PDB file of C-alpha atoms and ligand atoms in Angstrom:
ATOM      1  CA  MET A   1     139.823  54.058 154.500  1.00 56.00           C
ATOM      2  CA  PRO A   2     136.158  54.428 155.670  1.00 57.00           C
ATOM      3  CA  MET A   3     133.831  51.525 154.787  1.00 68.00           C
ATOM      4  CA  LYS A   4     131.383  52.035 151.927  1.00 79.00           C
ATOM      5  CA  HIS A   5     127.735  51.941 152.967  1.00 85.00           C
ATOM      6  CA  ALA A   6     124.416  51.730 151.107  1.00 85.00           C
ATOM      7  CA  ASP A   7     122.745  55.052 150.220  1.00 85.00           C
ATOM      8  CA  ASN A   8     120.083  54.587 152.906  1.00 90.00           C
ATOM      9  CA  TRP A   9     122.730  54.297 155.666  1.00 93.00           C
ATOM     10  CA  LEU A  10     122.656  58.031 156.357  1.00 93.00           C
ATOM     11  CA  VAL A  11     118.996  58.894 155.724  1.00 94.00           C
ATOM     12  CA  THR A  12     115.569  57.343 156.289  1.00 93.00           C
ATOM     13  CA  SER A  13     113.025  56.607 153.558  1.00 91.00           C
ATOM     14  CA  LYS A  14     111.656  60.129 154.205  1.00 93.00           C
ATOM     15  CA  ASP A  15     115.112  61.614 153.667  1.00 94.00           C
ATOM     16  CA  GLU A  16     115.537  62.551 157.330  1.00 94.00           C
ATOM     17  CA  LYS A  17     118.935  62.129 159.015  1.00 95.00           C
ATOM     18  CA  ARG A  18     119.124  58.681 160.605  1.00 95.00           C
ATOM     19  CA  GLY A  19     119.724  58.341 164.315  1.00 95.00           C
ATOM     20  CA  TYR A  20     123.209  57.140 165.200  1.00 96.00           C
ATOM     21  CA  ILE A  21     125.513  56.102 168.013  1.00 96.00           C
ATOM     22  CA  GLN A  22     129.039  57.460 168.122  1.00 95.00           C
ATOM     23  CA  PRO A  23     131.004  54.646 169.849  1.00 93.00           C
ATOM     24  CA  GLN A  24     132.973  55.766 172.897  1.00 88.00           C
ATOM     25  CA  LEU A  25     134.460  52.596 174.411  1.00 89.00           C
ATOM     26  CA  LEU A  26     135.691  49.113 173.679  1.00 94.00           C
ATOM     27  CA  HIS A  27     134.407  47.487 176.847  1.00 95.00           C
ATOM     28  CA  GLU A  28     133.220  44.128 175.502  1.00 96.00           C
ATOM     29  CA  PHE A  29     134.507  42.297 172.472  1.00 97.00           C
ATOM     30  CA  TRP A  30     132.400  39.481 171.023  1.00 97.00           C
ATOM     31  CA  PHE A  31     133.242  36.589 168.728  1.00 98.00           C
ATOM     32  CA  HIS A  32     130.615  34.901 166.586  1.00 97.00           C
ATOM     33  CA  THR A  33     131.959  31.344 166.566  1.00 98.00           C
ATOM     34  CA  GLY A  34     129.790  30.350 163.540  1.00 97.00           C
ATOM     35  CA  THR A  35     126.122  29.561 162.871  1.00 97.00           C
ATOM     36  CA  SER A  36     126.485  25.780 163.074  1.00 97.00           C
ATOM     37  CA  CYS A  37     124.530  24.375 166.027  1.00 97.00           C
ATOM     38  CA  ASN A  38     123.542  20.913 167.260  1.00 97.00           C
ATOM     39  CA  LEU A  39     119.933  22.152 167.671  1.00 96.00           C
ATOM     40  CA  ARG A  40     117.458  23.574 165.168  1.00 94.00           C
ATOM     41  CA  CYS A  41     115.240  26.012 167.104  1.00 91.00           C
ATOM     42  CA  PRO A  42     112.542  27.607 164.910  1.00 88.00           C
ATOM     43  CA  PHE A  43     112.880  31.034 166.599  1.00 82.00           C
ATOM     44  CA  CYS A  44     116.712  31.199 166.490  1.00 86.00           C
ATOM     45  CA  LEU A  45     117.887  34.824 166.136  1.00 79.00           C
ATOM     46  CA  GLU A  46     120.780  33.544 164.045  1.00 85.00           C
ATOM     47  CA  GLY A  47     118.964  30.952 161.909  1.00 88.00           C
ATOM     48  CA  SER A  48     121.498  28.430 163.265  1.00 94.00           C
ATOM     49  CA  LYS A  49     121.166  24.679 162.693  1.00 95.00           C
ATOM     50  CA  PRO A  50     123.403  21.613 162.220  1.00 97.00           C
ATOM     51  CA  GLY A  51     125.964  22.233 159.467  1.00 96.00           C
ATOM     52  CA  ASP A  52     124.865  25.844 158.862  1.00 96.00           C
ATOM     53  CA  ASP A  53     127.658  28.021 157.480  1.00 95.00           C
ATOM     54  CA  ARG A  54     125.993  31.400 156.892  1.00 95.00           C
ATOM     55  CA  LEU A  55     128.643  32.521 159.360  1.00 97.00           C
ATOM     56  CA  GLN A  56     131.726  30.316 159.340  1.00 98.00           C
ATOM     57  CA  PHE A  57     133.755  28.850 162.183  1.00 98.00           C
ATOM     58  CA  ILE A  58     136.392  31.277 163.410  1.00 98.00           C
ATOM     59  CA  THR A  59     139.763  29.611 163.903  1.00 98.00           C
ATOM     60  CA  LEU A  60     142.461  30.106 166.542  1.00 98.00           C
ATOM     61  CA  ASP A  61     144.522  32.191 164.097  1.00 98.00           C
ATOM     62  CA  ASP A  62     141.514  34.441 163.362  1.00 97.00           C
ATOM     63  CA  ALA A  63     140.880  34.912 167.071  1.00 98.00           C
ATOM     64  CA  ILE A  64     144.475  35.563 168.150  1.00 98.00           C
ATOM     65  CA  ARG A  65     144.823  38.582 165.854  1.00 97.00           C
ATOM     66  CA  PHE A  66     141.696  40.242 167.256  1.00 98.00           C
ATOM     67  CA  ILE A  67     142.273  39.249 170.890  1.00 98.00           C
ATOM     68  CA  ASP A  68     145.742  40.817 170.763  1.00 98.00           C
ATOM     69  CA  GLU A  69     144.375  43.962 169.101  1.00 97.00           C
ATOM     70  CA  ALA A  70     141.528  44.262 171.632  1.00 98.00           C
ATOM     71  CA  VAL A  71     143.877  43.818 174.600  1.00 98.00           C
ATOM     72  CA  ALA A  72     146.100  46.591 173.236  1.00 97.00           C
ATOM     73  CA  LEU A  73     143.001  48.821 173.007  1.00 96.00           C
ATOM     74  CA  GLY A  74     142.114  48.205 176.678  1.00 96.00           C
ATOM     75  CA  VAL A  75     139.112  45.829 176.326  1.00 97.00           C
ATOM     76  CA  ASN A  76     137.569  44.587 179.597  1.00 97.00           C
ATOM     77  CA  LYS A  77     136.095  41.233 178.582  1.00 97.00           C
ATOM     78  CA  PHE A  78     135.586  38.734 175.766  1.00 98.00           C
ATOM     79  CA  SER A  79     132.266  37.092 174.939  1.00 98.00           C
ATOM     80  CA  PHE A  80     131.444  34.214 172.589  1.00 98.00           C
ATOM     81  CA  THR A  81     128.180  33.407 170.865  1.00 96.00           C
ATOM     82  CA  GLY A  82     126.975  31.174 168.016  1.00 94.00           C
ATOM     83  CA  GLY A  83     125.407  28.932 166.810  1.00 94.00           C
ATOM     84  CA  GLU A  84     126.648  26.728 169.588  1.00 97.00           C
ATOM     85  CA  PRO A  85     130.258  27.713 170.380  1.00 98.00           C
ATOM     86  CA  PHE A  86     131.183  24.189 171.514  1.00 98.00           C
ATOM     87  CA  VAL A  87     130.301  22.857 168.021  1.00 98.00           C
ATOM     88  CA  ASN A  88     133.202  24.897 166.596  1.00 98.00           C
ATOM     89  CA  PRO A  89     136.202  22.486 166.629  1.00 98.00           C
ATOM     90  CA  HIS A  90     138.584  25.381 167.418  1.00 98.00           C
ATOM     91  CA  PHE A  91     136.534  26.815 170.256  1.00 98.00           C
ATOM     92  CA  THR A  92     138.217  25.397 173.369  1.00 98.00           C
ATOM     93  CA  GLU A  93     141.665  26.456 172.131  1.00 98.00           C
ATOM     94  CA  ILE A  94     140.339  29.975 171.396  1.00 98.00           C
ATOM     95  CA  LEU A  95     138.847  30.160 174.892  1.00 98.00           C
ATOM     96  CA  ASP A  96     142.069  28.863 176.386  1.00 98.00           C
ATOM     97  CA  TYR A  97     143.973  31.705 174.684  1.00 98.00           C
ATOM     98  CA  ALA A  98     141.442  34.441 175.558  1.00 98.00           C
ATOM     99  CA  LEU A  99     141.378  33.464 179.259  1.00 98.00           C
ATOM    100  CA  ASN A 100     145.053  34.389 179.489  1.00 98.00           C
ATOM    101  CA  PHE A 101     144.081  38.049 179.072  1.00 98.00           C
ATOM    102  CA  LYS A 102     140.535  38.894 180.222  1.00 98.00           C
ATOM    103  CA  PRO A 103     137.368  37.420 181.794  1.00 98.00           C
ATOM    104  CA  CYS A 104     135.241  35.517 179.263  1.00 98.00           C
ATOM    105  CA  LEU A 105     131.526  34.847 178.808  1.00 98.00           C
ATOM    106  CA  VAL A 106     130.164  31.961 176.698  1.00 98.00           C
ATOM    107  CA  LEU A 107     126.561  31.767 175.467  1.00 97.00           C
ATOM    108  CA  THR A 108     125.576  28.100 175.143  1.00 98.00           C
ATOM    109  CA  ASN A 109     122.600  25.757 174.922  1.00 97.00           C
ATOM    110  CA  ALA A 110     124.442  23.600 177.503  1.00 98.00           C
ATOM    111  CA  THR A 111     123.608  20.288 175.811  1.00 98.00           C
ATOM    112  CA  GLU A 112     125.847  17.564 174.284  1.00 97.00           C
ATOM    113  CA  PRO A 113     128.584  19.719 172.672  1.00 98.00           C
ATOM    114  CA  LEU A 114     129.435  21.283 176.051  1.00 98.00           C
ATOM    115  CA  MET A 115     128.605  18.193 178.146  1.00 98.00           C
ATOM    116  CA  ASN A 116     130.949  16.058 176.015  1.00 98.00           C
ATOM    117  CA  GLN A 117     133.825  18.496 176.651  1.00 98.00           C
ATOM    118  CA  PHE A 118     133.106  19.075 180.336  1.00 98.00           C
ATOM    119  CA  ALA A 119     136.443  17.644 181.530  1.00 98.00           C
ATOM    120  CA  ARG A 120     138.302  20.112 179.254  1.00 98.00           C
ATOM    121  CA  VAL A 121     136.064  22.991 180.383  1.00 98.00           C
ATOM    122  CA  LYS A 122     136.813  22.272 184.055  1.00 98.00           C
ATOM    123  CA  GLU A 123     140.508  22.850 183.377  1.00 98.00           C
ATOM    124  CA  PHE A 124     139.709  26.498 182.588  1.00 98.00           C
ATOM    125  CA  ASN A 125     139.224  27.064 186.294  1.00 96.00           C
ATOM    126  CA  SER A 126     142.975  27.327 186.622  1.00 96.00           C
ATOM    127  CA  LYS A 127     143.306  30.085 183.999  1.00 98.00           C
ATOM    128  CA  PRO A 128     144.301  33.627 185.063  1.00 97.00           C
ATOM    129  CA  HIS A 129     140.814  35.076 184.377  1.00 98.00           C
ATOM    130  CA  PRO A 130     137.284  33.909 185.263  1.00 98.00           C
ATOM    131  CA  LEU A 131     134.919  32.139 182.874  1.00 98.00           C
ATOM    132  CA  ASN A 132     131.146  32.676 182.931  1.00 98.00           C
ATOM    133  CA  PHE A 133     128.403  30.834 181.090  1.00 98.00           C
ATOM    134  CA  ARG A 134     125.016  32.088 179.949  1.00 97.00           C
ATOM    135  CA  ILE A 135     122.671  29.185 179.328  1.00 97.00           C
ATOM    136  CA  SER A 136     119.508  29.319 177.230  1.00 95.00           C
ATOM    137  CA  LEU A 137     116.415  28.292 179.200  1.00 96.00           C
ATOM    138  CA  ASP A 138     113.705  29.759 177.013  1.00 93.00           C
ATOM    139  CA  HIS A 139     110.690  29.280 179.319  1.00 93.00           C
ATOM    140  CA  PRO A 140     110.249  28.291 182.962  1.00 95.00           C
ATOM    141  CA  ASP A 141     108.172  25.402 181.608  1.00 95.00           C
ATOM    142  CA  PRO A 142     110.313  22.434 180.477  1.00 96.00           C
ATOM    143  CA  ALA A 143     107.679  21.265 177.969  1.00 96.00           C
ATOM    144  CA  LYS A 144     107.635  24.660 176.225  1.00 94.00           C
ATOM    145  CA  HIS A 145     111.455  24.820 176.108  1.00 94.00           C
ATOM    146  CA  ASP A 146     111.601  21.279 174.688  1.00 95.00           C
ATOM    147  CA  GLU A 147     108.938  22.039 172.063  1.00 93.00           C
ATOM    148  CA  SER A 148     111.558  24.058 170.138  1.00 90.00           C
ATOM    149  CA  ARG A 149     114.829  22.624 171.446  1.00 94.00           C
ATOM    150  CA  GLY A 150     113.963  18.922 171.491  1.00 93.00           C
ATOM    151  CA  LYS A 151     112.722  16.543 174.174  1.00 95.00           C
ATOM    152  CA  GLY A 152     114.859  16.353 177.278  1.00 96.00           C
ATOM    153  CA  ASN A 153     116.946  19.430 176.511  1.00 97.00           C
ATOM    154  CA  PHE A 154     115.551  21.569 179.356  1.00 97.00           C
ATOM    155  CA  LYS A 155     116.751  18.952 181.841  1.00 97.00           C
ATOM    156  CA  LYS A 156     120.169  18.665 180.157  1.00 98.00           C
ATOM    157  CA  ALA A 157     120.631  22.444 180.200  1.00 98.00           C
ATOM    158  CA  LEU A 158     119.485  22.710 183.829  1.00 98.00           C
ATOM    159  CA  ASP A 159     121.811  19.888 184.921  1.00 98.00           C
ATOM    160  CA  THR A 160     124.735  21.538 183.088  1.00 98.00           C
ATOM    161  CA  LEU A 161     123.891  24.895 184.716  1.00 98.00           C
ATOM    162  CA  GLY A 162     124.250  23.254 188.137  1.00 98.00           C
ATOM    163  CA  ARG A 163     127.413  21.345 187.200  1.00 98.00           C
ATOM    164  CA  LEU A 164     129.097  24.502 185.897  1.00 98.00           C
ATOM    165  CA  TYR A 165     128.155  26.464 189.012  1.00 98.00           C
ATOM    166  CA  HIS A 166     129.430  23.715 191.316  1.00 98.00           C
ATOM    167  CA  ALA A 167     132.645  23.481 189.278  1.00 97.00           C
ATOM    168  CA  GLY A 168     133.265  27.136 190.215  1.00 97.00           C
ATOM    169  CA  PHE A 169     132.112  29.016 187.097  1.00 98.00           C
ATOM    170  CA  GLY A 170     129.808  32.041 186.993  1.00 97.00           C
ATOM    171  CA  VAL A 171     126.371  31.296 185.506  1.00 98.00           C
ATOM    172  CA  SER A 172     123.374  33.218 184.186  1.00 97.00           C
ATOM    173  CA  ILE A 173     120.465  32.329 181.912  1.00 97.00           C
ATOM    174  CA  ALA A 174     118.890  33.815 178.775  1.00 94.00           C
ATOM    175  CA  ARG A 175     115.177  33.540 178.056  1.00 93.00           C
ATOM    176  CA  LEU A 176     112.593  34.732 175.553  1.00 87.00           C
ATOM    177  CA  MET A 177     110.416  37.723 176.457  1.00 85.00           C
ATOM    178  CA  PRO A 178     107.025  37.566 174.723  1.00 82.00           C
ATOM    179  CA  ALA A 179     105.308  40.938 174.264  1.00 80.00           C
ATOM    180  CA  GLY A 180     103.088  41.941 177.185  1.00 86.00           C
ATOM    181  CA  GLU A 181     104.425  39.355 179.670  1.00 89.00           C
ATOM    182  CA  ASN A 182     104.581  39.922 183.429  1.00 93.00           C
ATOM    183  CA  SER A 183     108.385  39.821 183.598  1.00 92.00           C
ATOM    184  CA  ILE A 184     108.658  39.607 187.392  1.00 94.00           C
ATOM    185  CA  ALA A 185     106.274  36.645 187.539  1.00 96.00           C
ATOM    186  CA  VAL A 186     108.059  34.825 184.694  1.00 96.00           C
ATOM    187  CA  ASP A 187     111.474  35.349 186.330  1.00 96.00           C
ATOM    188  CA  ARG A 188     110.129  34.006 189.634  1.00 97.00           C
ATOM    189  CA  ALA A 189     108.747  30.900 187.931  1.00 97.00           C
ATOM    190  CA  TYR A 190     112.382  29.784 187.385  1.00 98.00           C
ATOM    191  CA  GLU A 191     113.088  29.610 191.123  1.00 98.00           C
ATOM    192  CA  PRO A 192     112.062  25.953 191.671  1.00 98.00           C
ATOM    193  CA  PHE A 193     114.396  24.952 188.824  1.00 98.00           C
ATOM    194  CA  PHE A 194     117.262  27.051 190.204  1.00 98.00           C
ATOM    195  CA  ARG A 195     116.722  25.320 193.566  1.00 98.00           C
ATOM    196  CA  GLN A 196     116.798  21.950 191.838  1.00 97.00           C
ATOM    197  CA  ALA A 197     120.092  22.819 190.118  1.00 98.00           C
ATOM    198  CA  GLY A 198     121.552  24.199 193.361  1.00 98.00           C
ATOM    199  CA  VAL A 199     122.292  27.663 191.927  1.00 98.00           C
ATOM    200  CA  PRO A 200     121.493  31.000 193.628  1.00 97.00           C
ATOM    201  CA  LEU A 201     117.900  32.156 193.082  1.00 97.00           C
ATOM    202  CA  ASP A 202     119.090  35.609 192.036  1.00 96.00           C
ATOM    203  CA  ILE A 203     121.317  34.659 189.100  1.00 96.00           C
ATOM    204  CA  THR A 204     121.104  37.097 186.196  1.00 96.00           C
ATOM    205  CA  ILE A 205     118.299  36.488 183.691  1.00 95.00           C
ATOM    206  CA  ILE A 206     118.803  38.150 180.290  1.00 91.00           C
ATOM    207  CA  LYS A 207     115.547  38.592 178.369  1.00 87.00           C
ATOM    208  CA  PHE A 208     115.214  38.833 174.591  1.00 79.00           C
ATOM    209  CA  PRO A 209     112.259  40.394 172.779  1.00 70.00           C
ATOM    210  CA  GLU A 210     111.234  39.146 169.317  1.00 63.00           C
ATOM    211  CA  PHE A 211     114.179  39.900 166.991  1.00 62.00           C
ATOM    212  CA  TYR A 212     113.005  38.029 163.875  1.00 59.00           C
ATOM    213  CA  LYS A 213     115.228  35.730 161.794  1.00 58.00           C
ATOM    214  CA  PRO A 214     118.308  36.949 159.894  1.00 57.00           C
ATOM    215  CA  GLY A 215     117.331  38.641 156.643  1.00 63.00           C
ATOM    216  CA  SER A 216     113.787  39.459 157.886  1.00 61.00           C
ATOM    217  CA  LEU A 217     112.412  42.867 157.022  1.00 62.00           C
ATOM    218  CA  PRO A 218     109.656  43.530 159.575  1.00 64.00           C
ATOM    219  CA  GLU A 219     108.088  46.978 159.420  1.00 74.00           C
ATOM    220  CA  VAL A 220     109.266  49.054 162.358  1.00 82.00           C
ATOM    221  CA  PRO A 221     109.358  52.833 162.807  1.00 87.00           C
ATOM    222  CA  GLU A 222     112.496  54.506 161.475  1.00 91.00           C
ATOM    223  CA  ILE A 223     114.774  56.216 163.981  1.00 92.00           C
ATOM    224  CA  THR A 224     115.881  59.745 163.164  1.00 93.00           C
ATOM    225  CA  GLU A 225     118.552  61.929 164.770  1.00 93.00           C
ATOM    226  CA  ASP A 226     115.721  63.880 166.346  1.00 92.00           C
ATOM    227  CA  CYS A 227     114.223  60.698 167.952  1.00 90.00           C
ATOM    228  CA  MET A 228     117.548  59.914 169.605  1.00 92.00           C
ATOM    229  CA  THR A 229     117.638  63.174 171.530  1.00 91.00           C
ATOM    230  CA  ARG A 230     113.903  63.771 171.928  1.00 91.00           C
ATOM    231  CA  TYR A 231     113.076  60.375 173.479  1.00 91.00           C
ATOM    232  CA  LEU A 232     116.380  59.148 174.964  1.00 91.00           C
ATOM    233  CA  SER A 233     118.668  60.596 177.605  1.00 90.00           C
ATOM    234  CA  GLU A 234     122.451  60.615 177.209  1.00 91.00           C
ATOM    235  CA  SER A 235     122.805  57.703 179.626  1.00 91.00           C
ATOM    236  CA  GLN A 236     120.208  55.702 177.681  1.00 91.00           C
ATOM    237  CA  ARG A 237     122.175  56.305 174.481  1.00 92.00           C
ATOM    238  CA  ASP A 238     125.372  55.254 176.278  1.00 91.00           C
ATOM    239  CA  GLY A 239     123.668  51.932 177.115  1.00 91.00           C
ATOM    240  CA  PHE A 240     123.400  50.829 173.457  1.00 93.00           C
ATOM    241  CA  MET A 241     125.763  47.911 172.819  1.00 93.00           C
ATOM    242  CA  CYS A 242     127.164  49.580 169.710  1.00 95.00           C
ATOM    243  CA  ASN A 243     128.477  52.325 172.009  1.00 95.00           C
ATOM    244  CA  TYR A 244     130.821  50.016 173.890  1.00 95.00           C
ATOM    245  CA  SER A 245     131.200  46.691 172.046  1.00 96.00           C
ATOM    246  CA  LYS A 246     132.035  45.107 168.707  1.00 97.00           C
ATOM    247  CA  MET A 247     131.733  41.587 167.253  1.00 97.00           C
ATOM    248  CA  ILE A 248     133.864  39.502 164.883  1.00 97.00           C
ATOM    249  CA  VAL A 249     131.983  37.646 162.161  1.00 96.00           C
ATOM    250  CA  LYS A 250     133.507  35.354 159.514  1.00 97.00           C
ATOM    251  CA  GLN A 251     131.902  35.163 156.077  1.00 96.00           C
ATOM    252  CA  ASN A 252     133.335  34.021 152.744  1.00 94.00           C
ATOM    253  CA  GLY A 253     136.631  33.286 154.492  1.00 96.00           C
ATOM    254  CA  GLN A 254     137.018  36.893 155.745  1.00 95.00           C
ATOM    255  CA  CYS A 255     136.630  38.253 159.280  1.00 97.00           C
ATOM    256  CA  GLY A 256     134.844  41.585 159.679  1.00 96.00           C
ATOM    257  CA  VAL A 257     134.275  43.762 162.744  1.00 97.00           C
ATOM    258  CA  TYR A 258     130.519  44.301 163.206  1.00 97.00           C
ATOM    259  CA  ALA A 259     128.885  47.071 165.234  1.00 96.00           C
ATOM    260  CA  CYS A 260     127.260  44.818 167.854  1.00 94.00           C
ATOM    261  CA  THR A 261     126.105  41.253 168.514  1.00 91.00           C
ATOM    262  CA  LEU A 262     122.558  41.839 167.324  1.00 89.00           C
ATOM    263  CA  VAL A 263     123.195  42.542 163.629  1.00 92.00           C
ATOM    264  CA  ASP A 264     125.240  40.221 161.427  1.00 91.00           C
ATOM    265  CA  ASP A 265     123.028  39.999 158.329  1.00 89.00           C
ATOM    266  CA  ASP A 266     123.614  43.479 156.856  1.00 92.00           C
ATOM    267  CA  ALA A 267     127.021  44.361 155.402  1.00 92.00           C
ATOM    268  CA  ASP A 268     126.510  48.023 156.346  1.00 94.00           C
ATOM    269  CA  TYR A 269     127.272  46.984 159.930  1.00 96.00           C
ATOM    270  CA  ASN A 270     130.658  45.552 158.936  1.00 95.00           C
ATOM    271  CA  LEU A 271     132.791  48.490 160.062  1.00 95.00           C
ATOM    272  CA  GLY A 272     136.182  47.253 158.938  1.00 91.00           C
ATOM    273  CA  ASN A 273     138.786  44.496 158.944  1.00 92.00           C
ATOM    274  CA  THR A 274     140.560  45.710 162.060  1.00 94.00           C
ATOM    275  CA  LEU A 275     139.306  46.899 165.426  1.00 94.00           C
ATOM    276  CA  ASN A 276     141.339  50.078 165.154  1.00 92.00           C
ATOM    277  CA  GLN A 277     139.423  50.958 162.010  1.00 90.00           C
ATOM    278  CA  ALA A 278     135.988  49.937 163.351  1.00 93.00           C
ATOM    279  CA  ILE A 279     135.949  51.577 166.778  1.00 91.00           C
ATOM    280  CA  THR A 280     135.654  55.113 165.505  1.00 89.00           C
ATOM    281  CA  GLU A 281     132.900  54.486 162.916  1.00 93.00           C
ATOM    282  CA  ARG A 282     129.526  56.101 163.642  1.00 95.00           C
ATOM    283  CA  VAL A 283     126.772  53.439 163.762  1.00 96.00           C
ATOM    284  CA  ARG A 284     123.497  54.359 162.034  1.00 96.00           C
ATOM    285  CA  LEU A 285     120.307  52.852 163.437  1.00 95.00           C
ATOM    286  CA  LYS A 286     119.004  51.428 160.164  1.00 93.00           C
ATOM    287  CA  HIS A 287     118.389  47.754 161.026  1.00 92.00           C
ATOM    288  CA  HIS A 288     115.018  46.576 162.402  1.00 88.00           C
ATOM    289  CA  ARG A 289     116.836  45.234 165.480  1.00 87.00           C
ATOM    290  CA  CYS A 290     118.017  48.789 166.206  1.00 92.00           C
ATOM    291  CA  TYR A 291     114.377  49.594 166.850  1.00 87.00           C
ATOM    292  CA  SER A 292     114.336  46.915 169.597  1.00 83.00           C
ATOM    293  CA  CYS A 293     117.294  48.671 171.232  1.00 87.00           C
ATOM    294  CA  PHE A 294     115.541  52.010 170.893  1.00 87.00           C
ATOM    295  CA  ALA A 295     112.145  50.830 172.155  1.00 83.00           C
ATOM    296  CA  PHE A 296     113.038  48.072 174.673  1.00 75.00           C
ATOM    297  CA  GLY A 297     116.705  48.686 175.523  1.00 68.00           C
ATOM    298  CA  ALA A 298     117.565  45.225 174.112  1.00 59.00           C
ATOM    299  CA  SER A 299     121.128  44.097 174.815  1.00 61.00           C
ATOM    300  CA  CYS A 300     123.197  40.919 174.941  1.00 58.00           C
ATOM    301  CA  SER A 301     125.418  42.456 177.591  1.00 65.00           C
ATOM    302  CA  GLU A 302     125.469  41.866 181.347  1.00 64.00           C
ATOM    303  CA  GLY A 303     126.195  45.084 183.230  1.00 58.00           C
ATOM    304  CA  GLY A 304     126.609  47.283 180.146  1.00 51.00           C
ATOM    305  CA  CYS A 305     129.488  49.726 179.986  1.00 45.00           C
ATOM    306  CA  GLU A 306     129.161  51.027 183.554  1.00 48.00           C
ATOM    307  CA  ASP A 307     132.156  48.979 184.772  1.00 46.00           C
ATOM    308  CA  ALA A 308     134.342  50.421 182.051  1.00 41.00           C
ATOM    309  CA  LYS A 309     133.304  53.979 182.860  1.00 41.00           C
ATOM    310  CA  GLU A 310     133.990  53.464 186.557  1.00 41.00           C
ATOM    311  CA  GLU A 311     137.443  52.193 185.708  1.00 37.00           C
ATOM    312  CA  GLY A 312     137.972  55.400 183.713  1.00 33.00           C
ATOM    313  CA  GLN A 313     138.742  53.643 180.433  1.00 33.00           C
ATOM    314  CA  ALA A 314     139.770  56.172 177.820  1.00 29.00           C
ATOM    315  CA  SER A 315     137.387  56.889 174.990  1.00 29.00           C
ATOM    316  CA  ALA A 316     138.225  54.961 171.854  1.00 24.00           C
TER     317      ALA A 316
HETATM  318  S1  LIG B   1     121.009  46.589 166.941  1.00 86.76           S
HETATM  319 FE1  LIG B   1     121.208  47.970 168.724  1.00 86.76          FE
HETATM  320  S2  LIG B   1     123.319  47.761 169.401  1.00 86.76           S
HETATM  321 FE2  LIG B   1     123.199  46.934 167.298  1.00 86.76          FE
HETATM  322  S3  LIG B   1     123.703  48.622 165.914  1.00 86.76           S
HETATM  323 FE3  LIG B   1     121.492  48.643 166.167  1.00 86.76          FE
HETATM  324  S4  LIG B   1     121.140  50.045 167.901  1.00 86.76           S
HETATM  325 FE4  LIG B   1     123.284  49.492 167.954  1.00 86.76          FE
END
């Protein structure tokens, strides 16, 4: 049965048809491990902090059902975000299970929760599929990073980046992207730190524009059907995460399949209780974060859906 949406799902405030993405692939499948985090960063996209349960911890049983369903649907990789995934007491067993089937990516602040479980993490090197980590290093200035994340946390994250790389795992970083920055210069400012950590200077850097906190209602232009074809090419539309990924979120004891990793605070983006139900649902670009995708091409993904297309994965 199709999910019920609010009246403004289909039309804008001016009664024009809303822009949409018709999902074509299940390339990446994400798990939100829960909004609890050991840190309390004021800019957090998720509003995460110690003990937060806006989104609850997923358990191994929750994850197994969706991992099995995604594998049957031909998914290419699993990704995990939080909160801090390593704060979730079930996380290492979930990762252990997922690595039996597909490559995995973990987004982490790379501080105590991961550092304290490093011996367990190293064992994942012997799993059938590779494990990659994306570490948050907000600014190439340790003092600025520590202003929000706490004193000494830039150094901890940088040290963990190096340790993970030398233990044989893939690594990348995520950073903030203030409006109007010189992106090439900011990326290059990380090089001395990459040298210090002993990682390649050309590791992937994922940049995030201002997304505002969950529940925020910033005023952004509305996206109509006409905007989607007038201003974007077909390949640009294909690059939207909601075209090729989905994310599991747990709230009030129930798991739901959300349209992408960027929106988990609007029930309209809960597309169903099973992947089979969710993958065919048309995604309307109603949320303010959809405007960031439209205007800046924002994405949590590395490499987008190109790999899946090259492998000739069937449309979902
Ligand atoms: S935030 Fe971006 S990826 Fe998510 S539903 Fe909106 S347009 Fe799609």
